[in-house]
mmCIF file of C-alpha atoms in Angstrom:
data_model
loop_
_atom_site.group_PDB
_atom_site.id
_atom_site.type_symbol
_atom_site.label_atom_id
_atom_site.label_comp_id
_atom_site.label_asym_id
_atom_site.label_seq_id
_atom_site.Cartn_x
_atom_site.Cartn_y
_atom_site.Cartn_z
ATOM 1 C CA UNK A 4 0.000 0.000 0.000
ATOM 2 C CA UNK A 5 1.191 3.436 -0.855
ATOM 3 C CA UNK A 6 2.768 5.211 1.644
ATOM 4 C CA UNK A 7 1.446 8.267 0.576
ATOM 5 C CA UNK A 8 -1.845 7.086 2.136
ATOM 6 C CA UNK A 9 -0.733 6.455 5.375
ATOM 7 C CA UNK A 10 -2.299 8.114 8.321
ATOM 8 C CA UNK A 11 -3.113 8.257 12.037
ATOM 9 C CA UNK A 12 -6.151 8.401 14.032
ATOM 10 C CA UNK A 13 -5.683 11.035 16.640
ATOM 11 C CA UNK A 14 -8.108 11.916 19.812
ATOM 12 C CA UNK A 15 -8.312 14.944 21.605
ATOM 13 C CA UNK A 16 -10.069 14.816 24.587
ATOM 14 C CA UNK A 17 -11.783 17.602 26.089
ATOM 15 C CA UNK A 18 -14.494 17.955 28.619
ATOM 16 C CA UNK A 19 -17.415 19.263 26.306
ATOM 17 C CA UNK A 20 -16.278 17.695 23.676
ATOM 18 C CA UNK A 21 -13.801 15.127 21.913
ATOM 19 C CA UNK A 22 -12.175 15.107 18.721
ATOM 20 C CA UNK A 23 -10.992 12.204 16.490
ATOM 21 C CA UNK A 24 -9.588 12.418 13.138
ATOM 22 C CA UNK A 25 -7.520 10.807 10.396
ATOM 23 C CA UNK A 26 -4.739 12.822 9.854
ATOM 24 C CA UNK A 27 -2.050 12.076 7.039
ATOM 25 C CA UNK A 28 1.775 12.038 7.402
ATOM 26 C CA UNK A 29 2.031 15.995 6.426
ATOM 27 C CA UNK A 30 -0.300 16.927 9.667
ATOM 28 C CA UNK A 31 -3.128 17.056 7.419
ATOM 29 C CA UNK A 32 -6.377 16.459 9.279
ATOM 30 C CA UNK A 33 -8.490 14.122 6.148
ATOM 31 C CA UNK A 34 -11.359 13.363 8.151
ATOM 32 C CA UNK A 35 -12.876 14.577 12.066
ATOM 33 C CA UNK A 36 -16.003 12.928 13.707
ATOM 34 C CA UNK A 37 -17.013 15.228 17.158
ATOM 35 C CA UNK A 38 -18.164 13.320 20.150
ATOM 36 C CA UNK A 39 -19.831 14.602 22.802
ATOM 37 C CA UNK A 40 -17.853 14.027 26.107
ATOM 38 C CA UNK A 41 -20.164 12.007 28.720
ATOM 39 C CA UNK A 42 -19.222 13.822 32.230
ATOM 40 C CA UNK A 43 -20.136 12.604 35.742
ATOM 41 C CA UNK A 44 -19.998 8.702 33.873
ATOM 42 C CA UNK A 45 -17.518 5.576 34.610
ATOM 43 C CA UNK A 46 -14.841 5.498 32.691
ATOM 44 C CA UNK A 47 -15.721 2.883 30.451
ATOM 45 C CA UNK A 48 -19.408 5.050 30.095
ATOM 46 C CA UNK A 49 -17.231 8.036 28.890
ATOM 47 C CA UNK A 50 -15.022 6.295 26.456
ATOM 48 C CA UNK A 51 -17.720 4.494 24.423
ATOM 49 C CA UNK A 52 -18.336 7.059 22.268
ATOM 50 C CA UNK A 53 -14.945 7.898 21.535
ATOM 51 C CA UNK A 54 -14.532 4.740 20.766
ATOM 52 C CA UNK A 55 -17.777 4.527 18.315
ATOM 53 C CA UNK A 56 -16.065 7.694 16.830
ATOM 54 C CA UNK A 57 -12.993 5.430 16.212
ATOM 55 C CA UNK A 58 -14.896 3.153 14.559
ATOM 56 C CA UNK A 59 -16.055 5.350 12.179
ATOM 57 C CA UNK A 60 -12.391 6.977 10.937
ATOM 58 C CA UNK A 61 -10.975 3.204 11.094
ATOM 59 C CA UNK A 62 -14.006 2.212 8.399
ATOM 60 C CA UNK A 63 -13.517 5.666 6.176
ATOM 61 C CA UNK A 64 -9.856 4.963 5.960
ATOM 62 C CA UNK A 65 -10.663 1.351 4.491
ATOM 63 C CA UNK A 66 -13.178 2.459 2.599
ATOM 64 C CA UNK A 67 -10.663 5.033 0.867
ATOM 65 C CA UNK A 68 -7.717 2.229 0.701
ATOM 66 C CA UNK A 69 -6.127 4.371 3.781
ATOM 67 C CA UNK A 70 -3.049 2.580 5.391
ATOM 68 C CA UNK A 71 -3.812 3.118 9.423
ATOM 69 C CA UNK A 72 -0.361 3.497 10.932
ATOM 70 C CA UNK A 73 -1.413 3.827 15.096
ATOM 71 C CA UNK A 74 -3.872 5.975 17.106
ATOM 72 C CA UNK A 75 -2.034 8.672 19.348
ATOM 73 C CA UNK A 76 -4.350 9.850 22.219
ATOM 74 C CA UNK A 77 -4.448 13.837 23.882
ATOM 75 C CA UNK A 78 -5.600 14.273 27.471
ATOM 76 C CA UNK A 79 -6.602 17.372 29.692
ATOM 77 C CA UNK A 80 -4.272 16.230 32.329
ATOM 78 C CA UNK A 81 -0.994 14.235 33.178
ATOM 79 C CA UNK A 82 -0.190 10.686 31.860
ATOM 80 C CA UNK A 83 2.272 7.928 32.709
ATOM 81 C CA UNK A 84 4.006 7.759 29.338
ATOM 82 C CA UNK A 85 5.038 3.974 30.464
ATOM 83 C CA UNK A 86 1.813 2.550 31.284
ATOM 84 C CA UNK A 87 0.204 5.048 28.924
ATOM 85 C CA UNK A 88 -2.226 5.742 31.770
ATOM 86 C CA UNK A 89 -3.802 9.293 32.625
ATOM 87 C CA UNK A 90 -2.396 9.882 36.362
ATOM 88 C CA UNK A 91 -4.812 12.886 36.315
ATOM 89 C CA UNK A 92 -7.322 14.560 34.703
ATOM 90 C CA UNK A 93 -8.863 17.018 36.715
ATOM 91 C CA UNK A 94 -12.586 17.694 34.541
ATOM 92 C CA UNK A 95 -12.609 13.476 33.621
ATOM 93 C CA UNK A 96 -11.738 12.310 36.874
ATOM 94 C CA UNK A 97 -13.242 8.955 35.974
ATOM 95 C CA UNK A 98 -10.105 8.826 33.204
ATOM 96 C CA UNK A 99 -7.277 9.212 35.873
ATOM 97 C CA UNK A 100 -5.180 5.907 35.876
ATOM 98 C CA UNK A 101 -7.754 3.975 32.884
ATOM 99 C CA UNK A 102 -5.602 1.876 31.055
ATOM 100 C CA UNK A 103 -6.111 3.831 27.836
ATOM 101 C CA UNK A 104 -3.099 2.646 25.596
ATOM 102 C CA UNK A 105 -3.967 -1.024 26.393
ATOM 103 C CA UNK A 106 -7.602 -0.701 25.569
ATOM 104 C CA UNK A 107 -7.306 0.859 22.242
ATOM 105 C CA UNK A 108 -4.635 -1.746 21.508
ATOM 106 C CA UNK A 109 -6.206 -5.004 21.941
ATOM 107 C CA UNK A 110 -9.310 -3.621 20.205
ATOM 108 C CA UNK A 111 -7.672 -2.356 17.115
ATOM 109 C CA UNK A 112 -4.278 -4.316 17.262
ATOM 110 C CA UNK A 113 -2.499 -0.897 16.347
ATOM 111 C CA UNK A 114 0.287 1.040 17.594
ATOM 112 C CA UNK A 115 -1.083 3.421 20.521
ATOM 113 C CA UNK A 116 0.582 6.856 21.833
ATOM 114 C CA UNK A 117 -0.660 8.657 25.101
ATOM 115 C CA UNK A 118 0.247 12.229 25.630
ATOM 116 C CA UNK A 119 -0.548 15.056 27.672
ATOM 117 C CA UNK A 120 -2.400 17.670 26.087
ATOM 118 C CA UNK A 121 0.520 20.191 26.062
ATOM 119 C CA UNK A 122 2.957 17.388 25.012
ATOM 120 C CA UNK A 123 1.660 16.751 22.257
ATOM 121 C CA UNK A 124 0.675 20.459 20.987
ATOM 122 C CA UNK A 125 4.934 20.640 21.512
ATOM 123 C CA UNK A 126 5.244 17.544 19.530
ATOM 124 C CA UNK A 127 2.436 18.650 16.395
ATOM 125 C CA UNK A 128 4.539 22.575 16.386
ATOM 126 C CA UNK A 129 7.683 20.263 16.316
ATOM 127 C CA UNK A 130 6.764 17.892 13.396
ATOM 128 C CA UNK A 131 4.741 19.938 11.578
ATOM 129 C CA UNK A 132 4.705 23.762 12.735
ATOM 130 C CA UNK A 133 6.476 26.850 13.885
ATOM 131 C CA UNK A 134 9.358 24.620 15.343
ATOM 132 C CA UNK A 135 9.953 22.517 12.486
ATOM 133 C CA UNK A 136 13.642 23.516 12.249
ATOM 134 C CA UNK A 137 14.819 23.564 15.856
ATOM 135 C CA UNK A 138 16.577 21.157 18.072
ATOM 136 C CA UNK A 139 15.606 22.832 21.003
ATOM 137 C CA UNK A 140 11.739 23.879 20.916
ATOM 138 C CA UNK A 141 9.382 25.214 24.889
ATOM 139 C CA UNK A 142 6.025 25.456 24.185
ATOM 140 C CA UNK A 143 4.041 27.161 26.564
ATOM 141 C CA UNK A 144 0.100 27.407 26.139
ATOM 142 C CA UNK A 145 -1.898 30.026 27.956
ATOM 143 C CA UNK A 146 -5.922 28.709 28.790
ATOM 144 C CA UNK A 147 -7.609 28.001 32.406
ATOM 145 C CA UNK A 148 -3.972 26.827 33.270
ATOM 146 C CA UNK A 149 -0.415 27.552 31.968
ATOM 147 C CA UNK A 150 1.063 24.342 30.645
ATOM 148 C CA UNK A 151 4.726 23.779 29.204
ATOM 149 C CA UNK A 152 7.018 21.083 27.365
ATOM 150 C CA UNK A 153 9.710 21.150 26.093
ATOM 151 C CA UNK A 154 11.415 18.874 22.989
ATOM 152 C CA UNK A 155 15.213 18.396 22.682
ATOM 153 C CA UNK A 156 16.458 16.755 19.223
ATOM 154 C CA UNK A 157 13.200 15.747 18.359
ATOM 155 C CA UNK A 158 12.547 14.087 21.659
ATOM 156 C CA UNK A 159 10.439 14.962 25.236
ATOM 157 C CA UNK A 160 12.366 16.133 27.723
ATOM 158 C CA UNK A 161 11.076 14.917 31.376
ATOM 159 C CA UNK A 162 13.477 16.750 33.609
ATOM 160 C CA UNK A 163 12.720 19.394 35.267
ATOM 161 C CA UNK A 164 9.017 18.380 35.771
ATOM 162 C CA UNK A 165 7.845 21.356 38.218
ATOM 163 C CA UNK A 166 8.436 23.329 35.687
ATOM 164 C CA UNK A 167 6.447 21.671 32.834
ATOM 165 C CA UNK A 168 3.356 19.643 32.380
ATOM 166 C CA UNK A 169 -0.295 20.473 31.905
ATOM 167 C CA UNK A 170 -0.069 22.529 34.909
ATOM 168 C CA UNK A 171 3.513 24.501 35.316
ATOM 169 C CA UNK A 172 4.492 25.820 38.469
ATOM 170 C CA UNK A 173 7.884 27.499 37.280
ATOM 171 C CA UNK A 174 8.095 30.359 39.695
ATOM 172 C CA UNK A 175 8.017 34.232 38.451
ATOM 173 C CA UNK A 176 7.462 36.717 41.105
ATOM 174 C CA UNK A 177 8.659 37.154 44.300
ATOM 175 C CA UNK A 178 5.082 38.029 45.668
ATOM 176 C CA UNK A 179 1.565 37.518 44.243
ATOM 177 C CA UNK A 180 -1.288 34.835 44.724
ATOM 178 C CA UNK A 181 -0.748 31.995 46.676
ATOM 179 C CA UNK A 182 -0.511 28.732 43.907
ATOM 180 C CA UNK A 183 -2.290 25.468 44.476
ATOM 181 C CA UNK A 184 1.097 23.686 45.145
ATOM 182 C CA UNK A 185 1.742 26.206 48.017
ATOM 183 C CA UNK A 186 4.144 29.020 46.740
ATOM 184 C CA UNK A 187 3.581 32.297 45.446
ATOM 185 C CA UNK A 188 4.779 33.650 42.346
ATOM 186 C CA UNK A 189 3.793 30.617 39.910
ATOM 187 C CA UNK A 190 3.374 31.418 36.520
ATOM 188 C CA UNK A 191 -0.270 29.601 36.867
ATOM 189 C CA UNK A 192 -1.108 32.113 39.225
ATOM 190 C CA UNK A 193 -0.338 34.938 37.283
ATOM 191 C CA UNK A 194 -1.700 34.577 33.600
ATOM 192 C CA UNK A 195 -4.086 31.914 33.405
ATOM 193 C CA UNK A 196 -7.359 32.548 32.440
ATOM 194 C CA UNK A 197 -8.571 33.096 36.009
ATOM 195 C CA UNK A 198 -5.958 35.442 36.959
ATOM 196 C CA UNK A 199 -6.405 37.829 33.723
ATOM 197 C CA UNK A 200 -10.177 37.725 35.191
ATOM 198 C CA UNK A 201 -9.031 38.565 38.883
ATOM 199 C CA UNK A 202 -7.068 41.427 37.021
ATOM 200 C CA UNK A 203 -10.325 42.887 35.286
ATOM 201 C CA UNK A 204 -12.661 41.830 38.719
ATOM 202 C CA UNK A 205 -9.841 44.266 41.022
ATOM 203 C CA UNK A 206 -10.244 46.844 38.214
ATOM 204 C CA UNK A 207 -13.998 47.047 38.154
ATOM 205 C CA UNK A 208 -13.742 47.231 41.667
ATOM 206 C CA UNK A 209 -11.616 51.134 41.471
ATOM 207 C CA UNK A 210 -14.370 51.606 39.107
ATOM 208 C CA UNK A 211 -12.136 51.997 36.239
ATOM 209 C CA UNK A 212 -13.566 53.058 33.323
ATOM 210 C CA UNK A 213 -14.077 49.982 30.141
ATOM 211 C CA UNK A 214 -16.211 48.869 26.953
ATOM 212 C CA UNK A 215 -15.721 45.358 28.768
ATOM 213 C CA UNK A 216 -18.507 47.056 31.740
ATOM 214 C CA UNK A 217 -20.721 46.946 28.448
ATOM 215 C CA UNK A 218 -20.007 43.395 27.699
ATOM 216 C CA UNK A 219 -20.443 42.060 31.207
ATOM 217 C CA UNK A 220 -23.885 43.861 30.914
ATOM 218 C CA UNK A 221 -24.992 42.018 27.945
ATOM 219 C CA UNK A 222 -24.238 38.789 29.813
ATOM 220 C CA UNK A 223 -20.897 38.060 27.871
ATOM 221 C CA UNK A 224 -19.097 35.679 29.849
ATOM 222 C CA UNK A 225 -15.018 36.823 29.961
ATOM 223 C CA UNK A 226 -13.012 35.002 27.505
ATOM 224 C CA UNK A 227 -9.345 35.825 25.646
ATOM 225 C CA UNK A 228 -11.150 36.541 22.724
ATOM 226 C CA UNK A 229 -13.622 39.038 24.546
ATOM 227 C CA UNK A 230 -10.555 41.071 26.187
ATOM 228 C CA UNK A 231 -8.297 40.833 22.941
ATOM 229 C CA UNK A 232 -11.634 42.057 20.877
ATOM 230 C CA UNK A 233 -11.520 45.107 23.643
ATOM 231 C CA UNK A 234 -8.307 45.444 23.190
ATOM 232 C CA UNK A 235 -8.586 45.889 19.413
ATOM 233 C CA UNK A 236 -11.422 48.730 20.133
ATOM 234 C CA UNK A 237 -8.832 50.703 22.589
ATOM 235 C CA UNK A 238 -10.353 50.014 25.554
ATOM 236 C CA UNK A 239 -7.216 51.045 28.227
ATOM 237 C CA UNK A 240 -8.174 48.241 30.405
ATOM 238 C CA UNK A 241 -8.005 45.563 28.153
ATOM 239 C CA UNK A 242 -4.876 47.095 26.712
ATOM 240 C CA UNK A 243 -3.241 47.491 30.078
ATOM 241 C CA UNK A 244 -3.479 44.007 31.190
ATOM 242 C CA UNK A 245 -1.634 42.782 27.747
ATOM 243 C CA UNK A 246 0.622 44.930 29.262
ATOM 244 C CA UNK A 247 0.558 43.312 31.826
ATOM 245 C CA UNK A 248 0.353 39.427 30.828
ATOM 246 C CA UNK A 249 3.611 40.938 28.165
ATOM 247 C CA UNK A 250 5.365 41.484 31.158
ATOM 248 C CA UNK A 251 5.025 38.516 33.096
ATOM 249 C CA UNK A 252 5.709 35.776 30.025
ATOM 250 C CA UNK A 253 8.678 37.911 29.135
ATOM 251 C CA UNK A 254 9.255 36.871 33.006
ATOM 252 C CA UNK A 255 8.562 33.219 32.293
ATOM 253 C CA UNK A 256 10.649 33.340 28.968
ATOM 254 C CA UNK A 257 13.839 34.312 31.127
ATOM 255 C CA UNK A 258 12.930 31.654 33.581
ATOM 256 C CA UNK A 259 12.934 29.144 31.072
ATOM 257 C CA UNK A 260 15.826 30.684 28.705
ATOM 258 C CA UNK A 261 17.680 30.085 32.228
ATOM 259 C CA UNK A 262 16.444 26.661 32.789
ATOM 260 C CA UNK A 263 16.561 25.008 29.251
ATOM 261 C CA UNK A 264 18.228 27.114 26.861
ATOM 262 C CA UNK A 265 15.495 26.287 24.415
ATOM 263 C CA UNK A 266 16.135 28.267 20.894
ATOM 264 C CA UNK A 267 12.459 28.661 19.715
ATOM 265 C CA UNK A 268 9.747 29.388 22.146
ATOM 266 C CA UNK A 269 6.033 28.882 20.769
ATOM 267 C CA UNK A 270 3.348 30.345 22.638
ATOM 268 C CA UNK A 271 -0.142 29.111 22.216
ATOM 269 C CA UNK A 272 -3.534 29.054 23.660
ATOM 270 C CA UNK A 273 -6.508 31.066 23.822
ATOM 271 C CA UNK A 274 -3.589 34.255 24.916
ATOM 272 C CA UNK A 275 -3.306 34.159 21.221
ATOM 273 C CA UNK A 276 -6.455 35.829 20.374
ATOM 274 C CA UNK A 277 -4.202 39.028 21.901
ATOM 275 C CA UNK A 278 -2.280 37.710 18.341
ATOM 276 C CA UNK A 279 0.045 41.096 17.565
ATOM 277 C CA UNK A 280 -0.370 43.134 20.183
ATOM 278 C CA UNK A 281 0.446 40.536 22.983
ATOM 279 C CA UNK A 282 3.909 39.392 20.638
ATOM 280 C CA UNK A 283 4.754 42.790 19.848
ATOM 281 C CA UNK A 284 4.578 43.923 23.789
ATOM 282 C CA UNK A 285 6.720 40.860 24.389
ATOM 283 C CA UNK A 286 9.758 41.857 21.373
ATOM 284 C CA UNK A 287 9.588 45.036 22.876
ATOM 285 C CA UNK A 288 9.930 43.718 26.353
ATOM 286 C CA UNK A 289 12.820 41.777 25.410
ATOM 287 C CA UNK A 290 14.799 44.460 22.800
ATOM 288 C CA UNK A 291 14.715 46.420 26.118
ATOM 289 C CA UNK A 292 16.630 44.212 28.539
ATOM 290 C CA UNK A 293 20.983 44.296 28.342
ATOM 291 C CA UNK A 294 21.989 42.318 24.949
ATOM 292 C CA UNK A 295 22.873 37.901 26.147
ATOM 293 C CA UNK A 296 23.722 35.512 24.033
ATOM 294 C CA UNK A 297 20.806 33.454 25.220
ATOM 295 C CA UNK A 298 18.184 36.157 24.217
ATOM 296 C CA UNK A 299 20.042 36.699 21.010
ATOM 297 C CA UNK A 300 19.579 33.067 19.959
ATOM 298 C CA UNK A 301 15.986 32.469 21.033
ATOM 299 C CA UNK A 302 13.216 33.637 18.742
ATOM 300 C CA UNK A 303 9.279 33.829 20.145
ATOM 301 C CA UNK A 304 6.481 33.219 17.848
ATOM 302 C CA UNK A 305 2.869 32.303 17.940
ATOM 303 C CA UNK A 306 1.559 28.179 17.630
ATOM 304 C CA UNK A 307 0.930 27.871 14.248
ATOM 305 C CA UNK A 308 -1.633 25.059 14.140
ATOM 306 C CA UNK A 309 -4.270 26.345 15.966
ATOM 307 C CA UNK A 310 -7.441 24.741 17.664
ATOM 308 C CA UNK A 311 -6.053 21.807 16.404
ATOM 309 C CA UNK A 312 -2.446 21.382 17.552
ATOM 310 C CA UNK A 313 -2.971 18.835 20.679
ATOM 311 C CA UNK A 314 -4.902 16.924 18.193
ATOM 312 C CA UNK A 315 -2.628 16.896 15.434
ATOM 313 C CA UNK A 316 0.430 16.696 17.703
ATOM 314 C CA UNK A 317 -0.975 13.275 19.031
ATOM 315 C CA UNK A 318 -0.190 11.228 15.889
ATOM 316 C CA UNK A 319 3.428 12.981 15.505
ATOM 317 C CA UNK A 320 5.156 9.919 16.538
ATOM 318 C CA UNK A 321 3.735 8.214 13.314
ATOM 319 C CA UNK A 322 4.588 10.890 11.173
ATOM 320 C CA UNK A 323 7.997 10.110 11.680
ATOM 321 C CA UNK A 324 7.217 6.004 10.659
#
């Protein structure tokens, strides 16, 4: 069979929703089937219809002569890359330590990866986005929590593991919110979701005049794409806290650069919908601090797959078959 039909079924699991797809050996997503995700069920209860949407992809690529090289698997949460077993997800609880990798491969006798959700959005900007041509490659992804990994020569790197993972504790402040694993200073702390929210909340609070007052009215619920739209408008709240969220990931990129010497660092996440105004705040952030040769070899750019890039970056390994 041509090889030029090969492809991978990936799964990205979410809590309102999971996606799987067949996606070729160029990161090309051929064909997606949405499942709802089951919450509050067993664990067997909420896999069945991932596994019905399995079904379906493994059919479509028979029916179109597709050569099926594995399935590679996304979670919301942390996984035991030996055992290929969620240790935990925190909105599937019923998922943490479900023996995944060996279900899906005595069903469909087929070559099964388990990754972390941010692992594998490193491993999909690796293979086949905005780190394509680096050795050294952090990606850090900005959404309810802050998440990190980090790929050296092509391969995870699991040192260092307070600092990376689906939730990152890598410390940036001196002072600020107490984090969940008892310090204060934590990156998650700072410029997750909930903290940008804590930052508007406070604001409100001085009475600070914003359009976002406007939004809140209408029942909008705060989002990224909400502040960034803001932003856009003028609004000098929503443009202070990019400010803001610029200075603190220039913060994280120095605690990193310091770490892991990476020479590419990809930020993704819903941050993004900031898009030019967060990056540019962040170059100009970093042209202002003394010249290194660690900032001089390090470039920052935006994820370039997207929505999809946990879901693409789980069938990397079989891109590389």
């Amino acid at each position: 069979m041509s090889v030029a039909k090969g492809v991978a079924v990936g799964m990205e699991i979410g809590g309102g929703q999971t996606t799987v797809a067949l996606i070729d050996q160029n990161g090309c997503v051929q064909e997606r089937y949405v499942a709802r995700t089951l919450r509050g069920r067993p664990a067997v209860a909420t896999f069945d219809p991932y596994l019905r949407a399995i079904d379906m992809m493994l059919q479509h690529a028979r029916e179109h002569e597709m050569e099926v090289l594995g399935i590679g698997v996304s979670v919301p949460g942390s996984v035991d890359s030996l055992t290929r077993r969620p240790l935990q997800v925190p909105i599937l609880p019923s998922l943490n330590n479900f023996p995944i990798g060996d279900l899906l491969e005595s069903r469909y006798q087929l070559p099964i990866h388990v990754h972390a959700d941010v692992d594998a959005a490193v491993l999909g900007e690796h293979r086949f986005g905005a780190g394509k041509t680096h050795q050294r490659l952090l990606f850090l992804t900005v959404n309810a929590v802050v998440g990190a990994s980090l790929v050296v020569d092509g391969q995870l790197e699991r040192s260092g593991r307070q600092y990376v993972g689906h939730v990152c504790h890598v410390p940036i402040a001196s002072t600020g919110p107490r984090c969940s694993c008892g310090k204060c200073g934590c990156i998650n702390t700072l410029i997750s979701i909930e903290a940008v929210k804590k930052m508007v909340q406070r604001a409100l609070r001085r009475g600070e005049e914003t359009t976002l007052t406007q939004r809140f009215l209408n029942h909008e619920v705060f989002s990224h794409q909400l502040l960034a739209e803001e932003a856009v408008r003028g609004d000098n709240l929503a443009l202070r806290i990019y400010r803001e969220l610029a200075r603190w990931l220039v913060e994280a990129i120095t605690r990193y650069i310091g770490l892991f010497e990476p020479n590419i660092f990809i930020l993704g996440g819903g941050v993004l919908y900031g898009g030019d105004l967060l990056l540019a705040q962040i170059r100009t952030l970093i042209g202002d601090r003394p010249p290194s040769p660690l900032w001089q070899m390090i470039e920052v750019v935006p994820a370039c797959l997207g929505g999809d890039v946990a879901l693409i970056g789980s069938v990397a390994p079989f891109a590389l078959l």
